[in-house]
CSV table of C-alpha atoms in Angstrom, one decimal:
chain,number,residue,atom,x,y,z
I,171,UNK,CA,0.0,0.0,0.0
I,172,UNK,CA,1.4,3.3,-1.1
I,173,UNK,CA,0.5,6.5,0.8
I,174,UNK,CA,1.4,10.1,-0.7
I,175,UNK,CA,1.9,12.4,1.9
I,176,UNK,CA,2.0,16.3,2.2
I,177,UNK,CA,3.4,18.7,4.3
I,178,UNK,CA,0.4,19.1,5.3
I,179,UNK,CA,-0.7,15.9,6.2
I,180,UNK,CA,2.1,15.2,8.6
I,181,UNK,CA,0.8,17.9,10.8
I,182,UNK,CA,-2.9,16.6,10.8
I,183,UNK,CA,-4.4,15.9,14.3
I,184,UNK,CA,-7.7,15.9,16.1
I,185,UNK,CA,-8.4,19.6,17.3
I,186,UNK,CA,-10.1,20.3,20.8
I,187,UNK,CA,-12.4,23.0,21.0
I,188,UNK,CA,-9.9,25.6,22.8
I,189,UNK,CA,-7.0,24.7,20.7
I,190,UNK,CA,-7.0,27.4,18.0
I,191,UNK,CA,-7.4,29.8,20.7
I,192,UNK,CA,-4.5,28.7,22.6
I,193,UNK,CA,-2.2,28.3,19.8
I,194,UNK,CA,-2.5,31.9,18.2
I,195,UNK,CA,-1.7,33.1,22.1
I,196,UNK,CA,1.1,31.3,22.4
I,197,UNK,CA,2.7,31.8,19.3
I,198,UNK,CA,2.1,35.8,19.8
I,199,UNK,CA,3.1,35.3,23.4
I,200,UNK,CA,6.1,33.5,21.8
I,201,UNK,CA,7.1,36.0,19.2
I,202,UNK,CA,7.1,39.0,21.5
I,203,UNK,CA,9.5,37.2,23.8
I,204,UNK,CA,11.4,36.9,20.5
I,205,UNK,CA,11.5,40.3,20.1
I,206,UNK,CA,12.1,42.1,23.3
I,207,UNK,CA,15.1,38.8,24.1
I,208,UNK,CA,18.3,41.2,22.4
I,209,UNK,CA,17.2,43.7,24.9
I,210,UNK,CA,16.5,41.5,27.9
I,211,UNK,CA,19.7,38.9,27.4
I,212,UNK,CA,22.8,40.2,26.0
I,213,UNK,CA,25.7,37.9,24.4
I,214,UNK,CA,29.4,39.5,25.4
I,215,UNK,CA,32.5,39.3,23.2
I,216,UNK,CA,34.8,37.4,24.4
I,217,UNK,CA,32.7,34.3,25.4
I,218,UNK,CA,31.9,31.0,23.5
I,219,UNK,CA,28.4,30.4,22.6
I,220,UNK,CA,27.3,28.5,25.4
I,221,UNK,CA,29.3,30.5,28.3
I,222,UNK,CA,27.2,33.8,26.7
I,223,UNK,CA,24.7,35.3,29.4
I,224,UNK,CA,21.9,35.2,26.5
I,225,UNK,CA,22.6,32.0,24.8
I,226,UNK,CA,20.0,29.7,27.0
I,227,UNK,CA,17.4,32.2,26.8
I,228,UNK,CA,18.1,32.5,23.4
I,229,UNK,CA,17.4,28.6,22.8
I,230,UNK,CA,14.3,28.7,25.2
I,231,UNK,CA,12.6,31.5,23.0
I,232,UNK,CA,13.6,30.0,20.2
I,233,UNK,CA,12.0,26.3,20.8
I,234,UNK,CA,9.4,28.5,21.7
I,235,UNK,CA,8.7,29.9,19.1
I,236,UNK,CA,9.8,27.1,16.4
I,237,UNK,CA,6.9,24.5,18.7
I,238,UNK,CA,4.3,27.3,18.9
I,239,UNK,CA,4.6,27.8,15.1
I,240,UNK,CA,4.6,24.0,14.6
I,241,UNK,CA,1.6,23.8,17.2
I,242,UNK,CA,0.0,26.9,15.1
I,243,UNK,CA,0.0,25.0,11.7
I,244,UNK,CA,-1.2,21.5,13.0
I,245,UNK,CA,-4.0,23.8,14.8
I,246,UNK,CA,-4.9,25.5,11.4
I,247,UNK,CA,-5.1,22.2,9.5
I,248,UNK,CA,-7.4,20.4,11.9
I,249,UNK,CA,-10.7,20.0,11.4
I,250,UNK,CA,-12.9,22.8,13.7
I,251,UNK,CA,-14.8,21.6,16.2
I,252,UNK,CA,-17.5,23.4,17.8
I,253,UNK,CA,-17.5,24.7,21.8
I,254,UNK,CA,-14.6,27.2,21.2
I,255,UNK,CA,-16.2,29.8,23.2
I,256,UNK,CA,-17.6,27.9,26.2
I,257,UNK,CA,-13.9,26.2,26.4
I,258,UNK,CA,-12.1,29.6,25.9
I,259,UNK,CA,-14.6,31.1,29.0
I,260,UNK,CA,-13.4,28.4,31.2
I,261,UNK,CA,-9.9,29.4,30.6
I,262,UNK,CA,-11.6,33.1,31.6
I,263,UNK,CA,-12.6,31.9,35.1
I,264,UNK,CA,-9.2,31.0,36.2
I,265,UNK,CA,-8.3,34.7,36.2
I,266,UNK,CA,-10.4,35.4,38.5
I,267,UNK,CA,-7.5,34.3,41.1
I,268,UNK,CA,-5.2,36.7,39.2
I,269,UNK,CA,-7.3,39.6,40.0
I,270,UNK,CA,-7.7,38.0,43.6
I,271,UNK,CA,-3.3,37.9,43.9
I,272,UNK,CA,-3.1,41.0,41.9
I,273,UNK,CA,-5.6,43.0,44.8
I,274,UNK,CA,-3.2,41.1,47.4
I,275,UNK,CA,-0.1,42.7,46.2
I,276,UNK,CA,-1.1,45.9,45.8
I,277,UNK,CA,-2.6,45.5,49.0
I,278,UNK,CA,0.3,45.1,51.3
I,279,UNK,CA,2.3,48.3,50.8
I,280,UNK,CA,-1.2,49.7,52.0
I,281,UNK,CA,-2.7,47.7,54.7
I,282,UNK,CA,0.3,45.4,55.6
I,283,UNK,CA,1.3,42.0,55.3
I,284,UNK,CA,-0.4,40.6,57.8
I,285,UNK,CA,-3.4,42.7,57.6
I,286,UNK,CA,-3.7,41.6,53.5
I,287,UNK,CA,-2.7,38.4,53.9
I,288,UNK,CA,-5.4,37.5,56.6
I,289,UNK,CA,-8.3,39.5,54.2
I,290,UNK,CA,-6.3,37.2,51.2
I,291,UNK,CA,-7.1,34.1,53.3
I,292,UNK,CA,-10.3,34.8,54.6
I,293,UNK,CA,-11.4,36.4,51.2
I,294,UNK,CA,-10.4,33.4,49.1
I,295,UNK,CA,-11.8,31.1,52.0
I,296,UNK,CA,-15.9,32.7,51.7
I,297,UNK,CA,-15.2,32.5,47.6
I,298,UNK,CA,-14.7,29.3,47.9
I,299,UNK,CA,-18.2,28.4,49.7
I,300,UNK,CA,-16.2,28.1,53.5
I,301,UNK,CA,-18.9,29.8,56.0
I,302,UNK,CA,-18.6,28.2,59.4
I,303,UNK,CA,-16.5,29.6,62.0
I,304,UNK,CA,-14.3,26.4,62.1
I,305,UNK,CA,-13.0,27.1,58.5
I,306,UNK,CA,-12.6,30.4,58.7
I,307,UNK,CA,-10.7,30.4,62.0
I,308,UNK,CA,-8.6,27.9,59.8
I,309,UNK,CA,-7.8,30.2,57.3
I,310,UNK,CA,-6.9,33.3,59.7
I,311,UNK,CA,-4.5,30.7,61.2
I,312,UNK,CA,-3.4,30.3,58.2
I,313,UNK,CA,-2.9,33.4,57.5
I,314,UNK,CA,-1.0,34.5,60.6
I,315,UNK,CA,1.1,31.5,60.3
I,316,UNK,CA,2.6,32.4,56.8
I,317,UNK,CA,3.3,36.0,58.3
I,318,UNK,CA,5.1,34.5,61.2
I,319,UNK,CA,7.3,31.7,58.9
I,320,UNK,CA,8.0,34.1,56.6
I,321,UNK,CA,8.9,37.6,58.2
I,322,UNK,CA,10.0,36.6,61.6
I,323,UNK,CA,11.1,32.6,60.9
I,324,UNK,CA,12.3,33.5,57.7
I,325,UNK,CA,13.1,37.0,58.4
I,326,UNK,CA,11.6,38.0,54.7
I,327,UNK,CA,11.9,41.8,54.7
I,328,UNK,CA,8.5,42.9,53.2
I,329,UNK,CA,7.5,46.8,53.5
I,330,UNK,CA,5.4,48.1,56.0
I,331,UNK,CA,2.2,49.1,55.0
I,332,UNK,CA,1.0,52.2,55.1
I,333,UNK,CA,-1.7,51.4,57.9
I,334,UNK,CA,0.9,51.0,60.5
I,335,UNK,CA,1.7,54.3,60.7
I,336,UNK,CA,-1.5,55.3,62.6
I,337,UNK,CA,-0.4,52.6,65.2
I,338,UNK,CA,0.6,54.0,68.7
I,339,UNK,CA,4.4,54.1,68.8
I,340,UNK,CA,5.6,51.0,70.9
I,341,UNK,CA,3.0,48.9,68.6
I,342,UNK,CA,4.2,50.6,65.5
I,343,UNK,CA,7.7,49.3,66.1
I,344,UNK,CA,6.7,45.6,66.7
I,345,UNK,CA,4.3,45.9,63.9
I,346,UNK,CA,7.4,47.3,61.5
I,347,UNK,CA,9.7,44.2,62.7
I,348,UNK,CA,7.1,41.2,63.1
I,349,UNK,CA,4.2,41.6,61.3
């Protein structure tokens, strides 16, 4: 039996519904990297290749953007399959916790960490359905137990927030070291 193949043809797979989607992001996602990389890792004279600063980024962009290219066409030449949108809003939903880490950041040069990451933990807890005093007790101990690990365990330096200012003065200095 002989089979004539095209370039084509060799590229041929089943499509899901978000897949189109998905490939055109990447590949842009994929490109820009591509083009902003000779700014972001720079290749000194002097060095072989694979001793240069930029040379691994180089090849990671690169793969990058040779797979998302190859991922592209085999997208293009699949067969379309219906559900795009419903599959492309489920993909939506999970920035939802974007915003949610976005609002936490921007939230501790403000409030504090400890003040942000308790409303983080108790805010994510309610969102996700958690309503009796048991869980949400869990998740402020949560909270305060990251804040404890990581700035006086750890001794992560992480700015004060604004909030602490208006704290009486022997407070204000525990709550600048500790919390």
């Amino acid at each position: 039996m002989n089979r004539v193949f095209t370039f084509l043809a060799m590229f041929r797979r089943e499509r899901q519904p978000g897949d189109l989607v998905f490939a055109v992001g990447f590949f842009l996602v994929a490109l820009v990297a591509a083009l902003v990389l000779p700014a972001q890792a720079k290749f000194l004279p002097g060095k072989t290749l694979v001793a240069q600063p930029g040379f691994w980024p180089a090849v990671g962009v690169g793969m990058m953007v040779v797979f998302g290219a190859v991922h592209l066409l085999a997208t293009v030449n699949a067969p379309r399959l219906p559900g795009r949108l419903k599959e492309v809003l489920v993909w939506a939903r999970s920035l939802e916790f974007v915003a949610w880490f976005t609002a936490y950041v921007l939230s501790v040069p403000i409030l504090g960490y400890l003040p942000a990451t308790l409303a983080l933990a108790l805010g994510l807890a309610l969102r996700l359905g958690y309503r009796s005093a048991r869980a949400l007790g869990s998740a402020a101990l949560f909270a305060l137990a990251v804040v404890l690990i990581f700035r006086t365990g750890l001794g992560v330096r992480i700015p004060a927030g604004a909030l602490y200012d208006h704290l009486p003065d022997g407070l204000r200095a525990f709550a600048l070291v500790n919390l």
